[in-house]
Amino acid sequence: MNIAIAIDGPAGAGKSTIAKLAAKELSFIYVDTGALYRAIGLSAYRNGIGSKDVEGILELLNTIKVELAFNENHEQVVLLNGEDVSSLIRTPEISMYASDVSAIPQVRAFLLDLQRNMAKTNNVIMDGRDIGTVVLPDAKIKIFLTASAEVRAKRRYDELIEKGMDVKFDDVLNDVVTRDYNDSHRETAPLKPADDSILVDTSDLDLEQSVAKLISIMKEHM
């Protein structure tokens, strides 16, 4: 029987990086569900559709195909109508698009089967906002990963600067706070810990310590 591990938490908590490294250590498939919403957000942006234009985005769903695949290095890539958009979906603008798009119930339904099917056929570590509460409510292990808004903004700021992007810390912090509010207050699948999740705060942990802590929790509960 396949094992599913759900990792939820706010933007910038390090879910993707930590989950990816943990999956490699445990020989699990890593599934970044946020990338799926980012891909739809990118498509809307490219087509001049506003992030809050529900009707326009729903029409868009009829014309796009979003997939998760793996390259020769076993790294996840995000395909939008066959195009690898993995590096194009990580900008602050597309992050905000993803937050708005993910609040649309029909968009979440559009991606639900894709996410669940991956867990049915593989041992997975899946991260997102509602994995333990909605997508995989029967997951073997549920972890809610968080950190203070300031710490998460600093991590995201450093990441963007390293990529050569011209950003200001205050703008990144504002984006994090805004997205936290949007994600936790949306009507459909709001961001919140599952009742049986394990809370992990990485505010005072570096990446190596965070990964070690999560792997220890996973091994203990498997």
mmCIF file of C-alpha atoms in Angstrom, residues 72-172:
data_model
loop_
_atom_site.group_PDB
_atom_site.id
_atom_site.type_symbol
_atom_site.label_atom_id
_atom_site.label_comp_id
_atom_site.label_asym_id
_atom_site.label_seq_id
_atom_site.Cartn_x
_atom_site.Cartn_y
_atom_site.Cartn_z
ATOM 1 C CA GLU A 72 16.408 12.999 -16.252
ATOM 2 C CA ASN A 73 17.613 14.115 -12.803
ATOM 3 C CA HIS A 74 14.286 13.003 -11.268
ATOM 4 C CA GLU A 75 13.421 16.665 -10.565
ATOM 5 C CA GLN A 76 9.829 17.811 -10.875
ATOM 6 C CA VAL A 77 9.006 20.007 -13.850
ATOM 7 C CA VAL A 78 5.724 21.805 -14.481
ATOM 8 C CA LEU A 79 4.272 21.595 -17.966
ATOM 9 C CA LEU A 80 1.717 24.079 -19.297
ATOM 10 C CA ASN A 81 0.369 22.804 -22.600
ATOM 11 C CA GLY A 82 3.607 20.877 -22.978
ATOM 12 C CA GLU A 83 5.905 23.832 -22.178
ATOM 13 C CA ASP A 84 8.248 23.600 -19.195
ATOM 14 C CA VAL A 85 7.321 26.676 -17.146
ATOM 15 C CA SER A 86 9.066 25.627 -13.917
ATOM 16 C CA SER A 87 11.247 28.747 -13.766
ATOM 17 C CA LEU A 88 8.563 31.158 -14.996
ATOM 18 C CA ILE A 89 6.056 30.548 -12.197
ATOM 19 C CA ARG A 90 8.218 31.683 -9.257
ATOM 20 C CA THR A 91 7.959 35.474 -9.572
ATOM 21 C CA PRO A 92 6.120 37.551 -6.904
ATOM 22 C CA GLU A 93 3.507 38.577 -9.480
ATOM 23 C CA ILE A 94 2.667 34.992 -10.405
ATOM 24 C CA SER A 95 2.644 34.088 -6.688
ATOM 25 C CA MET A 96 -0.170 36.582 -6.132
ATOM 26 C CA TYR A 97 -1.970 35.292 -9.232
ATOM 27 C CA ALA A 98 -1.704 31.760 -7.820
ATOM 28 C CA SER A 99 -3.182 32.881 -4.504
ATOM 29 C CA ASP A 100 -6.216 34.436 -6.209
ATOM 30 C CA VAL A 101 -6.662 31.599 -8.706
ATOM 31 C CA SER A 102 -6.501 28.962 -5.959
ATOM 32 C CA ALA A 103 -9.475 30.579 -4.226
ATOM 33 C CA ILE A 104 -11.744 29.600 -7.135
ATOM 34 C CA PRO A 105 -13.584 26.330 -6.280
ATOM 35 C CA GLN A 106 -13.731 25.175 -9.904
ATOM 36 C CA VAL A 107 -9.961 25.556 -10.257
ATOM 37 C CA ARG A 108 -9.368 23.439 -7.162
ATOM 38 C CA ALA A 109 -11.761 20.801 -8.503
ATOM 39 C CA PHE A 110 -9.974 20.939 -11.875
ATOM 40 C CA LEU A 111 -6.691 19.910 -10.204
ATOM 41 C CA LEU A 112 -8.002 17.598 -7.478
ATOM 42 C CA ASP A 113 -8.043 14.324 -9.424
ATOM 43 C CA LEU A 114 -4.552 14.936 -10.785
ATOM 44 C CA GLN A 115 -3.184 15.324 -7.264
ATOM 45 C CA ARG A 116 -5.064 12.352 -5.807
ATOM 46 C CA ASN A 117 -4.108 10.045 -8.669
ATOM 47 C CA MET A 118 -0.417 10.702 -8.051
ATOM 48 C CA ALA A 119 -0.863 9.628 -4.424
ATOM 49 C CA LYS A 120 -2.742 6.471 -5.465
ATOM 50 C CA THR A 121 0.090 5.209 -7.627
ATOM 51 C CA ASN A 122 3.199 6.363 -5.732
ATOM 52 C CA ASN A 123 4.675 6.891 -2.292
ATOM 53 C CA VAL A 124 4.416 10.681 -2.182
ATOM 54 C CA ILE A 125 5.310 13.711 -0.150
ATOM 55 C CA MET A 126 2.823 16.329 -1.291
ATOM 56 C CA ASP A 127 2.907 19.947 -0.199
ATOM 57 C CA GLY A 128 0.397 22.752 -0.533
ATOM 58 C CA ARG A 129 -2.238 24.615 1.442
ATOM 59 C CA ASP A 130 -5.003 22.026 1.856
ATOM 60 C CA ILE A 131 -3.356 18.652 1.334
ATOM 61 C CA GLY A 132 -4.076 17.272 4.793
ATOM 62 C CA THR A 133 -7.531 18.836 5.033
ATOM 63 C CA VAL A 134 -8.956 18.335 1.519
ATOM 64 C CA VAL A 135 -6.733 16.671 -1.077
ATOM 65 C CA LEU A 136 -5.403 13.761 1.023
ATOM 66 C CA PRO A 137 -7.446 13.721 4.248
ATOM 67 C CA ASP A 138 -6.391 10.106 4.851
ATOM 68 C CA ALA A 139 -2.666 10.789 4.483
ATOM 69 C CA LYS A 140 -0.504 8.621 6.747
ATOM 70 C CA ILE A 141 1.382 11.664 8.094
ATOM 71 C CA LYS A 142 0.262 15.301 8.118
ATOM 72 C CA ILE A 143 2.650 18.124 8.907
ATOM 73 C CA PHE A 144 1.833 21.830 9.166
ATOM 74 C CA LEU A 145 5.045 23.724 8.464
ATOM 75 C CA THR A 146 5.264 27.377 9.407
ATOM 76 C CA ALA A 147 7.577 30.253 10.386
ATOM 77 C CA SER A 148 7.113 33.924 11.215
ATOM 78 C CA ALA A 149 6.124 36.234 8.353
ATOM 79 C CA GLU A 150 9.399 38.145 8.685
ATOM 80 C CA VAL A 151 11.515 35.002 8.480
ATOM 81 C CA ARG A 152 9.564 33.699 5.509
ATOM 82 C CA ALA A 153 9.842 37.046 3.714
ATOM 83 C CA LYS A 154 13.612 37.149 4.302
ATOM 84 C CA ARG A 155 13.984 33.658 2.836
ATOM 85 C CA ARG A 156 11.943 34.585 -0.232
ATOM 86 C CA TYR A 157 13.795 37.918 -0.611
ATOM 87 C CA ASP A 158 17.208 36.181 -0.524
ATOM 88 C CA GLU A 159 16.002 33.623 -3.061
ATOM 89 C CA LEU A 160 14.803 36.316 -5.481
ATOM 90 C CA ILE A 161 17.957 38.412 -5.076
ATOM 91 C CA GLU A 162 20.056 35.330 -5.795
ATOM 92 C CA LYS A 163 18.128 34.936 -9.047
ATOM 93 C CA GLY A 164 19.108 38.491 -9.979
ATOM 94 C CA MET A 165 15.671 40.027 -9.463
ATOM 95 C CA ASP A 166 15.303 43.660 -8.362
ATOM 96 C CA VAL A 167 13.028 43.471 -5.321
ATOM 97 C CA LYS A 168 12.639 45.284 -2.015
ATOM 98 C CA PHE A 169 12.282 43.411 1.276
ATOM 99 C CA ASP A 170 9.256 45.458 2.372
ATOM 100 C CA ASP A 171 7.458 44.559 -0.855
ATOM 101 C CA VAL A 172 8.205 40.856 -0.375
#
